CSV table of N, CA, C and O in Angstrom, one decimal:
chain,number,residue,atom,x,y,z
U,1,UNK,N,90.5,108.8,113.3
U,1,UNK,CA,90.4,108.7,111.9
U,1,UNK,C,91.5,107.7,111.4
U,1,UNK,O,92.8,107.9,111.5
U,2,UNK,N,90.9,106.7,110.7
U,2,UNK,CA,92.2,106.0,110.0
U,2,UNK,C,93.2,106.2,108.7
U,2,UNK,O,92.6,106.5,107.7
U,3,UNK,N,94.1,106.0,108.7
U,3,UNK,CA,94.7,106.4,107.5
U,3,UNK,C,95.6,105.7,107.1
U,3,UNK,O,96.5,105.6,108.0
U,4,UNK,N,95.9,104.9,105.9
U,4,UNK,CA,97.2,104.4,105.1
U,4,UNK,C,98.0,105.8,104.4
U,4,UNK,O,97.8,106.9,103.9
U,5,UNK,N,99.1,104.8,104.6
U,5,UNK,CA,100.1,105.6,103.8
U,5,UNK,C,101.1,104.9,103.0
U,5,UNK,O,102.0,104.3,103.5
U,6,UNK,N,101.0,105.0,102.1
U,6,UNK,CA,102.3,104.1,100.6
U,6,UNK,C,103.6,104.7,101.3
U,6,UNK,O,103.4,105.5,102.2
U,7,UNK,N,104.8,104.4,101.0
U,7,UNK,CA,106.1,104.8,100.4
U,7,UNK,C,106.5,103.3,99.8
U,7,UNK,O,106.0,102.2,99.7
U,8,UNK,N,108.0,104.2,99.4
U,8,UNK,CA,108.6,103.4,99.1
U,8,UNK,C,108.7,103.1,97.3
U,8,UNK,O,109.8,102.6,96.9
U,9,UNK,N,107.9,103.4,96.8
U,9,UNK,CA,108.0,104.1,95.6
U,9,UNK,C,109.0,104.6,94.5
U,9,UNK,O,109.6,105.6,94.7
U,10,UNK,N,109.2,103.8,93.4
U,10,UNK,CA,110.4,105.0,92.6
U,10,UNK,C,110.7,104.5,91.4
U,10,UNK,O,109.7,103.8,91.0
U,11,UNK,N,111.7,104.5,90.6
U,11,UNK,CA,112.0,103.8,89.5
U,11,UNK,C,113.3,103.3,89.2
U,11,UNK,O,114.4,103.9,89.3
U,12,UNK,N,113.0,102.2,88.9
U,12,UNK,CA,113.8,101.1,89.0
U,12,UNK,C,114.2,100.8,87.4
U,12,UNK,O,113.7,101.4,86.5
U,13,UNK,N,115.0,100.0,87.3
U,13,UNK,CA,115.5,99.2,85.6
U,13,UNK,C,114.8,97.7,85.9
U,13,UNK,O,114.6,97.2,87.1
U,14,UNK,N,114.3,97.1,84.7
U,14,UNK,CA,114.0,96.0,84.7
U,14,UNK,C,114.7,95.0,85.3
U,14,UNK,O,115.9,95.1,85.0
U,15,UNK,N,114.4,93.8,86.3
U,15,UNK,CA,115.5,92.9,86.9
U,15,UNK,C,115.4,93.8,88.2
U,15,UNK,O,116.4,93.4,88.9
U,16,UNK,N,114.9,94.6,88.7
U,16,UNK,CA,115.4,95.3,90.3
U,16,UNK,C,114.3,95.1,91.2
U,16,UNK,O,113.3,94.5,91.1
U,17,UNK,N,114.9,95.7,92.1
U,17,UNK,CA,113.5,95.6,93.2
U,17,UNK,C,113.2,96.8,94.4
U,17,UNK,O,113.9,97.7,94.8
U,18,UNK,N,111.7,96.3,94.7
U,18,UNK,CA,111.2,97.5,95.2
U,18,UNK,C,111.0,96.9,96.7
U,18,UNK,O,110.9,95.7,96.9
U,19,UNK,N,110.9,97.8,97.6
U,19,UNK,CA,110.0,97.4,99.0
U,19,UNK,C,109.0,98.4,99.3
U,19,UNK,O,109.5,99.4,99.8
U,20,UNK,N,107.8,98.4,99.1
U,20,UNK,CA,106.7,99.1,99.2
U,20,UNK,C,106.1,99.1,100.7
U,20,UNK,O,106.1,98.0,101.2
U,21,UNK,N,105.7,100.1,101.6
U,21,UNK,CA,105.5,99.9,102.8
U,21,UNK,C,104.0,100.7,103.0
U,21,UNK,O,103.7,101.5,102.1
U,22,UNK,N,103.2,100.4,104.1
U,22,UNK,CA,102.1,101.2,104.2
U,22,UNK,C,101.4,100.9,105.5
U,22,UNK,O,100.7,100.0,105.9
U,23,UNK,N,102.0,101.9,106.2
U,23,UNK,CA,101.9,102.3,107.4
U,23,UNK,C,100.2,102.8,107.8
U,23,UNK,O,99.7,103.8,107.2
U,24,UNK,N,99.5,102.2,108.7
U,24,UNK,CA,98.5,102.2,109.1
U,24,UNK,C,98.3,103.2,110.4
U,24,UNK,O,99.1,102.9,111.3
U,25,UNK,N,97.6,103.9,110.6
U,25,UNK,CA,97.4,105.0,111.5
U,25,UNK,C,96.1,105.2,112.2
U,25,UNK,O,95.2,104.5,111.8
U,26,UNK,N,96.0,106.0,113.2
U,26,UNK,CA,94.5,105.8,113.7
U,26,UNK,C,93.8,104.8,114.4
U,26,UNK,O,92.7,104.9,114.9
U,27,UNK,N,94.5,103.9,114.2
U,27,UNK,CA,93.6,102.8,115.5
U,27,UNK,C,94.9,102.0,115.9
U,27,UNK,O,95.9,102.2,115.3
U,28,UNK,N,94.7,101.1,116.8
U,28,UNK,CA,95.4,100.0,117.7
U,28,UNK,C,95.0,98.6,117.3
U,28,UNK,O,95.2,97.6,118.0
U,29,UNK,N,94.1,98.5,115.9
U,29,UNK,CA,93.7,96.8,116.0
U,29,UNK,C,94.2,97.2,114.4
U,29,UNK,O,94.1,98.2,113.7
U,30,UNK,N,94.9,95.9,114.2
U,30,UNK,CA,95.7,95.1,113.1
U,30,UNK,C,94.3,95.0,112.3
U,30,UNK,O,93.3,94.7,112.9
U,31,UNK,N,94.2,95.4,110.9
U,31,UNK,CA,93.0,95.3,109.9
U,31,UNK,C,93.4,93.2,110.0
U,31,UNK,O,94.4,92.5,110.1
U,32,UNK,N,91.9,93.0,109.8
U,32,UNK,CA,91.7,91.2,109.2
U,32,UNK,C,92.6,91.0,108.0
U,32,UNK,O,93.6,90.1,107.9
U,33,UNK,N,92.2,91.8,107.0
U,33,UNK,CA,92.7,91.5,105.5
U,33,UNK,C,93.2,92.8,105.0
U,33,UNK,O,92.4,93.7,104.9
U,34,UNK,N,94.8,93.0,104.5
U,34,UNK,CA,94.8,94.0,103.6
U,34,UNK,C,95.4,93.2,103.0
U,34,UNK,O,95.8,92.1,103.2
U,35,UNK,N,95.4,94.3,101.5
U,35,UNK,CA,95.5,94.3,100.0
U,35,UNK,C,96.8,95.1,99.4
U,35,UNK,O,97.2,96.1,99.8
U,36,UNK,N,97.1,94.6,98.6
U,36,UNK,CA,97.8,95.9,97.4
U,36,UNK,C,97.3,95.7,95.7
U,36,UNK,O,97.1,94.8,94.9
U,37,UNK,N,97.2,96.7,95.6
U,37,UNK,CA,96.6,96.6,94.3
U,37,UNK,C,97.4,97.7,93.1
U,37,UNK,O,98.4,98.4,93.5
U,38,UNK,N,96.9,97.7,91.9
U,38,UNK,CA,98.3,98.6,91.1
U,38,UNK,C,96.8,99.1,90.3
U,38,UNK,O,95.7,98.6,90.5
U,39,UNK,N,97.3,100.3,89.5
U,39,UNK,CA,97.1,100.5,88.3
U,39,UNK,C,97.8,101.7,87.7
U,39,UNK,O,98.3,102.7,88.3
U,40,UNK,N,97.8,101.2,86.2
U,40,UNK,CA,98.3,101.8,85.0
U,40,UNK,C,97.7,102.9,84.4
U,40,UNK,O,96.5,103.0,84.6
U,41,UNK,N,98.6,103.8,83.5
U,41,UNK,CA,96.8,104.6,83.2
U,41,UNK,C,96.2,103.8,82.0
U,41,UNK,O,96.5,102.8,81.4
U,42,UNK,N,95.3,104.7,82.0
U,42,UNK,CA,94.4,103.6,81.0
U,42,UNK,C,93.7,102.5,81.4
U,42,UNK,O,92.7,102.3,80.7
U,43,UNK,N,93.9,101.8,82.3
U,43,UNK,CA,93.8,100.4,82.5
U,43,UNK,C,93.1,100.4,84.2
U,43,UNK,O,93.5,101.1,85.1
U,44,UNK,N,92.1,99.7,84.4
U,44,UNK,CA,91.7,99.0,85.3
U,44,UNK,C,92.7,98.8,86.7
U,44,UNK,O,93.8,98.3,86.6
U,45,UNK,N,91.9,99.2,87.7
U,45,UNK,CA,92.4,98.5,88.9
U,45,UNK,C,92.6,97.2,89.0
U,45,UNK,O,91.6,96.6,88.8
U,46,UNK,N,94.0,96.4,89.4
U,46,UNK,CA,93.7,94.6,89.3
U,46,UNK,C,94.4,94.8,90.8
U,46,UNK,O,95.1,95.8,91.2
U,47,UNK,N,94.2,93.6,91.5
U,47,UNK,CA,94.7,92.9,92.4
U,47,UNK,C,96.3,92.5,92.5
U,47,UNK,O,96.7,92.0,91.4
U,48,UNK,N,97.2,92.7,93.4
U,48,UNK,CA,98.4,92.2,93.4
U,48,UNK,C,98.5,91.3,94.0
U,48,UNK,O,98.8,90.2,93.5
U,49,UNK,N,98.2,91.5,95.9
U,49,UNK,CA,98.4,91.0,96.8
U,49,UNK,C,97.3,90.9,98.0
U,49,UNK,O,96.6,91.9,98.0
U,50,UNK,N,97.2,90.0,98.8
U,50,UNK,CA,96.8,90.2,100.2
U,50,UNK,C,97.2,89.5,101.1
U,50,UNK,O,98.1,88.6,101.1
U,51,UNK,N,96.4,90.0,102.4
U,51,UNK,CA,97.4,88.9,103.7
U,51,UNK,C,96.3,89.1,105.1
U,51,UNK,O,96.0,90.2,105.5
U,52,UNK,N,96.0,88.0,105.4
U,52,UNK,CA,95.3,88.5,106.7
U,52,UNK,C,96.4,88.5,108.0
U,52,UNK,O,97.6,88.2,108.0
U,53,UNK,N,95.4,88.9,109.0
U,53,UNK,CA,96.1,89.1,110.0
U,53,UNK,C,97.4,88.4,111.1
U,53,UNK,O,98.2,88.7,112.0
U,54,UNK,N,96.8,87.3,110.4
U,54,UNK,CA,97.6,85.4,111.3
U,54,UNK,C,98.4,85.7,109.4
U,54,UNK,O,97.7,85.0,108.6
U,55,UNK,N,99.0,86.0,108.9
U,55,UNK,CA,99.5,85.6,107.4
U,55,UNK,C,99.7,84.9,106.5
U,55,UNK,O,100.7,84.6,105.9
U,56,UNK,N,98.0,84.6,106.3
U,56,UNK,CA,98.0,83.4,104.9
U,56,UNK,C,97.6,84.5,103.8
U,56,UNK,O,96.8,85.5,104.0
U,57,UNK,N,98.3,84.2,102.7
U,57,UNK,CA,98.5,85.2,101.5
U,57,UNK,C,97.5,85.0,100.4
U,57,UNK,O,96.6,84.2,100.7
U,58,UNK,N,97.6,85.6,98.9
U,58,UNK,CA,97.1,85.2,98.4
U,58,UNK,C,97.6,86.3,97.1
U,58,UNK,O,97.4,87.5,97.3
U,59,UNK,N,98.4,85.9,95.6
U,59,UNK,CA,98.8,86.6,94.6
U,59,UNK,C,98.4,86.1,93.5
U,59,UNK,O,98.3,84.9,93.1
U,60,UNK,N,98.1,87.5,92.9
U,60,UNK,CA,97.9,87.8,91.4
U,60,UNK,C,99.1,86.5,90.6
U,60,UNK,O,100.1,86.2,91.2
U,61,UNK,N,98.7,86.1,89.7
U,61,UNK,CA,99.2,85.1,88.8
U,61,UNK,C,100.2,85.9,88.0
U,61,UNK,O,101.2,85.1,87.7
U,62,UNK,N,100.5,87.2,87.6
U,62,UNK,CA,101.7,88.0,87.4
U,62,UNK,C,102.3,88.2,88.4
U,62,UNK,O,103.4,88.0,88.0
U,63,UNK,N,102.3,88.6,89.7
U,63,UNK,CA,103.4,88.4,90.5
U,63,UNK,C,103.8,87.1,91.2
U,63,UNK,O,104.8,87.1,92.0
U,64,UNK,N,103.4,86.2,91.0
U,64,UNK,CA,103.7,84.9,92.0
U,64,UNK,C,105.2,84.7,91.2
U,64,UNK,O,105.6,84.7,90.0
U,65,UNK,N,105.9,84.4,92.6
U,65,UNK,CA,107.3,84.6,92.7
U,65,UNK,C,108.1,85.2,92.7
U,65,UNK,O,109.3,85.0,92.9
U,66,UNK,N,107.4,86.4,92.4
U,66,UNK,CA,108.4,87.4,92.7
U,66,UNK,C,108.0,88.7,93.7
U,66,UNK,O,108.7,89.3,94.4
U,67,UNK,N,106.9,88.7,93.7
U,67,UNK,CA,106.1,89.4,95.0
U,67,UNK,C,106.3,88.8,96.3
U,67,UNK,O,106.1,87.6,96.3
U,68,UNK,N,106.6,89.2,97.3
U,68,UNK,CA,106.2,89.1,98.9
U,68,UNK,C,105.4,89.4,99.9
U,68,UNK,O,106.2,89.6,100.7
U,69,UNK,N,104.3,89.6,100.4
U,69,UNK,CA,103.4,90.6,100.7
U,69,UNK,C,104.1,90.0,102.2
U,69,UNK,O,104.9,89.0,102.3
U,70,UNK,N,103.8,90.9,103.4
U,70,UNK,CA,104.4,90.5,104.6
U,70,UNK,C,103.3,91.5,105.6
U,70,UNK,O,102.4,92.2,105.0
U,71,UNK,N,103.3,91.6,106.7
U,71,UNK,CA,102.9,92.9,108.0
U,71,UNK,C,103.4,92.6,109.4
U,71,UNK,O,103.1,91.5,109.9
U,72,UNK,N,104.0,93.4,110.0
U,72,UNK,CA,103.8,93.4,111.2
U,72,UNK,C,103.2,94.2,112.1
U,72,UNK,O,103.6,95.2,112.7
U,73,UNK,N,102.1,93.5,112.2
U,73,UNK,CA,100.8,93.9,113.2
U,73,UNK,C,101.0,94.8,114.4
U,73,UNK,O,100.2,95.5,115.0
U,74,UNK,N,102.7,94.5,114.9
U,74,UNK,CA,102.4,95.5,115.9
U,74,UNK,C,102.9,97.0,115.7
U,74,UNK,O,102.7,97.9,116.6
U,75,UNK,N,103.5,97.4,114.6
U,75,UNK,CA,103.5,98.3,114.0
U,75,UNK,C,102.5,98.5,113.1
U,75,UNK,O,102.7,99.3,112.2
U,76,UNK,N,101.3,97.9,113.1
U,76,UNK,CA,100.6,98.1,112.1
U,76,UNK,C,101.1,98.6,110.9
U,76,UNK,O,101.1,99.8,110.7
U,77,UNK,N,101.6,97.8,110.1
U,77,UNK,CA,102.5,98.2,108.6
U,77,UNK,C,102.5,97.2,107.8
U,77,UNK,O,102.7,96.1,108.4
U,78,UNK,N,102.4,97.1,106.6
U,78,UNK,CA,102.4,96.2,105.4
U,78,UNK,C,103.3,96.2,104.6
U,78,UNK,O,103.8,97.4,104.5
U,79,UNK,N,103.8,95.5,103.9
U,79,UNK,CA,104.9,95.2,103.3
U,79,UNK,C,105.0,95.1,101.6
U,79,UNK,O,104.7,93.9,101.7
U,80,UNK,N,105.1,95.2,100.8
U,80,UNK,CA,105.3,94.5,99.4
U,80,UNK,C,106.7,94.4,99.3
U,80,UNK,O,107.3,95.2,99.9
U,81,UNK,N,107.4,93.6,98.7
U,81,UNK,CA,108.7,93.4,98.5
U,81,UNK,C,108.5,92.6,96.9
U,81,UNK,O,108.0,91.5,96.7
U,82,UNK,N,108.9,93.3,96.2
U,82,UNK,CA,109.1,93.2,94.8
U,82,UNK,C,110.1,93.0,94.3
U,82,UNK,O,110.9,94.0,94.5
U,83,UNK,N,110.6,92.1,93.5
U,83,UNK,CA,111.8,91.4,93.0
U,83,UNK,C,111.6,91.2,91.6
U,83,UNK,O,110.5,90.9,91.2
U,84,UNK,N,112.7,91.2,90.7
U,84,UNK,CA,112.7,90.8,89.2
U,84,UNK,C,111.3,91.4,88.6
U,84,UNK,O,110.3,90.9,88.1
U,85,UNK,N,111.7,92.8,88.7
U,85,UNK,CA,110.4,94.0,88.1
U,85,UNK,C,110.5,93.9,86.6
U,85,UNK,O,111.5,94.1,85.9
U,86,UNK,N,108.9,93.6,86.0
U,86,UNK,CA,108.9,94.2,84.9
U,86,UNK,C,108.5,95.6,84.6
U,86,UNK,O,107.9,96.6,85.2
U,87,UNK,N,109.0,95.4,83.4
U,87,UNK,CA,108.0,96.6,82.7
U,87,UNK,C,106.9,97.0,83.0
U,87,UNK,O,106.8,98.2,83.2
U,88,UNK,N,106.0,96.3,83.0
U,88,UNK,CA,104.3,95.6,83.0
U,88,UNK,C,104.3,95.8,84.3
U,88,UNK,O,103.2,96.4,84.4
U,89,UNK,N,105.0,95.7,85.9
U,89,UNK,CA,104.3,96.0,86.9
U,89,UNK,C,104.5,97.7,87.0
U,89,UNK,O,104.7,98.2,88.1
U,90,UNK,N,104.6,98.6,85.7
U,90,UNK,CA,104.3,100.0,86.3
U,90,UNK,C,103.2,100.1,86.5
U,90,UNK,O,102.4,99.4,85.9
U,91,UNK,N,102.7,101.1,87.6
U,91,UNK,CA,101.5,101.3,88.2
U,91,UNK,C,101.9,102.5,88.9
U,91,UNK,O,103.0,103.1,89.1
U,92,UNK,N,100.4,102.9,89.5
U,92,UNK,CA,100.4,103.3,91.0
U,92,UNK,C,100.0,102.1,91.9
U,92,UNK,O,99.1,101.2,91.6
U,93,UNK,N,100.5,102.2,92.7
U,93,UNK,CA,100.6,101.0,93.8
U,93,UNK,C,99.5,101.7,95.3
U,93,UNK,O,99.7,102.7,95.9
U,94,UNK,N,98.8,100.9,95.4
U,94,UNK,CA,97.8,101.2,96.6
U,94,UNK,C,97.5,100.2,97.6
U,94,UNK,O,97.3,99.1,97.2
U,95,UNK,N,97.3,100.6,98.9
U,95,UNK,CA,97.5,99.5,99.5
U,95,UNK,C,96.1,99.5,100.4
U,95,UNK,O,95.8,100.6,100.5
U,96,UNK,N,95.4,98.8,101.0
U,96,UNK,CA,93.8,98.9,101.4
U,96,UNK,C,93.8,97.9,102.7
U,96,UNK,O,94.5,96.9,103.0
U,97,UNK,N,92.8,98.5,103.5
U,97,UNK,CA,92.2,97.5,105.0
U,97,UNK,C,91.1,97.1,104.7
U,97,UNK,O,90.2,97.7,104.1
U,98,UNK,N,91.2,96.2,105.1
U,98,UNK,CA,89.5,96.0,106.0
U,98,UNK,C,89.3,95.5,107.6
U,98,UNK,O,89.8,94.4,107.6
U,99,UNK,N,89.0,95.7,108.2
U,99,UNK,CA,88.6,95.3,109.9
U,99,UNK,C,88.0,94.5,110.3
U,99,UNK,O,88.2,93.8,111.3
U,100,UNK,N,86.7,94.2,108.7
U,100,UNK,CA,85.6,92.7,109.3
U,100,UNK,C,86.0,91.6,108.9
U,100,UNK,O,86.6,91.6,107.8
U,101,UNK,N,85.8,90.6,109.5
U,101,UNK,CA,86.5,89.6,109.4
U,101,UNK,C,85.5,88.9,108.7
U,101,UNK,O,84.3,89.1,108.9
U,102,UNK,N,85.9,87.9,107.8
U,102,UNK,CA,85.2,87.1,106.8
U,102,UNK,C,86.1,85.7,106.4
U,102,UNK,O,87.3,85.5,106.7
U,103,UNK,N,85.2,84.8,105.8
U,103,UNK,CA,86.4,83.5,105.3
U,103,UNK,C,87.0,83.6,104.4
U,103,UNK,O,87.9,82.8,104.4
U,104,UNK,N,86.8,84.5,103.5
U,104,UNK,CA,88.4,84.9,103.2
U,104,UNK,C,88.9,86.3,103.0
U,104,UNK,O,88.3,87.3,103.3
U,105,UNK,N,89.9,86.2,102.5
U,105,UNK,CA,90.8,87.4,102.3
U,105,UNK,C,91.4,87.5,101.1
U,105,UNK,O,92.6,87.1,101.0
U,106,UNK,N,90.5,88.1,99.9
U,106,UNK,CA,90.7,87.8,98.4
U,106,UNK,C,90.7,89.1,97.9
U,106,UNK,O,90.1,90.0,98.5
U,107,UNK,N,91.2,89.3,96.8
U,107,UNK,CA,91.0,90.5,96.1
U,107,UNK,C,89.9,91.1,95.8
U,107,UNK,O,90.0,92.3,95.4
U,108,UNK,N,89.0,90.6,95.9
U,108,UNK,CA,87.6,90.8,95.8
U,108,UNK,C,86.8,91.1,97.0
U,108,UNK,O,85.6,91.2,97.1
U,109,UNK,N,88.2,91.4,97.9
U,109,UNK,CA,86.9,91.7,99.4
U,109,UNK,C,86.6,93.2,99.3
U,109,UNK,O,87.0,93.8,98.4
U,110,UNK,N,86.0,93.6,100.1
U,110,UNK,CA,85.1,95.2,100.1
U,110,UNK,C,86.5,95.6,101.2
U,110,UNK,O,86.7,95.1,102.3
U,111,UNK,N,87.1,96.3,100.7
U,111,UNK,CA,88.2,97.1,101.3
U,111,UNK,C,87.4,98.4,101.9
U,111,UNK,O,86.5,98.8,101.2
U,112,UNK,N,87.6,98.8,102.7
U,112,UNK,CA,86.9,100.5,103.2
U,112,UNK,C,88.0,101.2,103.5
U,112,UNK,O,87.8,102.4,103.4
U,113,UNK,N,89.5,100.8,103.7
U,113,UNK,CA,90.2,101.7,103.9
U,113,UNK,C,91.6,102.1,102.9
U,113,UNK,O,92.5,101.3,103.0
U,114,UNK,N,91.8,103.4,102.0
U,114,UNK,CA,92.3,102.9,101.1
U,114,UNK,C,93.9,104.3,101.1
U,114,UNK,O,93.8,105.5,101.3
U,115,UNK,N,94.8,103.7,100.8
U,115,UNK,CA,95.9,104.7,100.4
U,115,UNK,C,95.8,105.7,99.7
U,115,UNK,O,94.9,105.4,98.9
U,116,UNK,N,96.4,106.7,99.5
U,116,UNK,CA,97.0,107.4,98.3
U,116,UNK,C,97.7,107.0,97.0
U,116,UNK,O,97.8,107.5,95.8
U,117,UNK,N,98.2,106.2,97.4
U,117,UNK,CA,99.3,105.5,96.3
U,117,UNK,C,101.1,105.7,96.3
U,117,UNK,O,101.9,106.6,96.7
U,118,UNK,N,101.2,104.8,95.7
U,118,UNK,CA,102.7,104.9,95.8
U,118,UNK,C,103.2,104.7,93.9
U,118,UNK,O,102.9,103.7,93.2
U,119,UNK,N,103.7,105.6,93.5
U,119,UNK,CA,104.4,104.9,92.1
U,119,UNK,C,105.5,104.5,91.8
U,119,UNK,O,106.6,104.9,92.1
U,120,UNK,N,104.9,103.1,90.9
U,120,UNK,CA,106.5,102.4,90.7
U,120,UNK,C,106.4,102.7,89.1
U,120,UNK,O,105.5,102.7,88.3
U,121,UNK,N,107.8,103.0,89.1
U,121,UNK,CA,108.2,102.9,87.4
U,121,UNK,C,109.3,101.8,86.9
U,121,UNK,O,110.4,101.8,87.4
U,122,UNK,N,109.0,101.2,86.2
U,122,UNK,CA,109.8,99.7,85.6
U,122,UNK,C,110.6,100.7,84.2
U,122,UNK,O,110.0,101.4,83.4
U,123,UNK,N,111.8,100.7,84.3
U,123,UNK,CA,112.2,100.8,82.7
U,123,UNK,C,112.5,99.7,82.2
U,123,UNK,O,112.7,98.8,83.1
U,124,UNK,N,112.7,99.3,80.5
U,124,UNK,CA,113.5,98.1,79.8
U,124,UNK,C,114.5,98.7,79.4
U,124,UNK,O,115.3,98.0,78.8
């Protein structure tokens, strides 16, 4: 049975930073494409981050530059590294696999495997 797991989670002051982690469980093969994604209440699930397995990325137009997405496959584990937090990225933070491999690896791919969540809180 596979399973993600968030940490890393907590609350921060505006200007700080997080490292978000999400440890993959249950199998021996590195997912093709994972994801991280946030939401607020109220508000829709959006896209933050992704990364395939060889690590070409791809970020949300609110975090570019200050987001990192990273994994090392042989720990099966995924990375967020978050820098210069706003306000605006509180969320719950979730982080997602997929195994089939496709041409790309976009926020828009069909994830099947998905976290619990991790929450970040931004103060100003």
């Amino acid at each position: 049975q596979v399973q993600l797991v968030e940490s890393g989670g907590g609350s921060v002051q505006a200007g700080g930073s997080l490292r978000l982690s999400c440890a993959v469980s249950g199998t021996s093969y590195s997912p093709y494409c994972m994801g991280w994604f946030r939401q607020a209440p109220g508000k829709e699930r959006e896209g933050v981050s992704t990364i395939t397995n060889d690590g070409r990325t791809t970020y949300a137009d609110p975090v570019k530059g200050r987001f990192t997405v990273s994994r090392n496959n042989a720990q099966n584990t995924l990375y967020l590294q978050m820098n210069s937090l706003k306000p605006e990225d509180t969320a719950m933070y979730y982080c997602a696999a997929t195994w089939r491999v496709g041409r790309d690896c976009a926020m828009s791919t069909l994830f099947y495997s998905w976290g619990q969540g991790t929450q970040v809180t931004v103060s100003s």
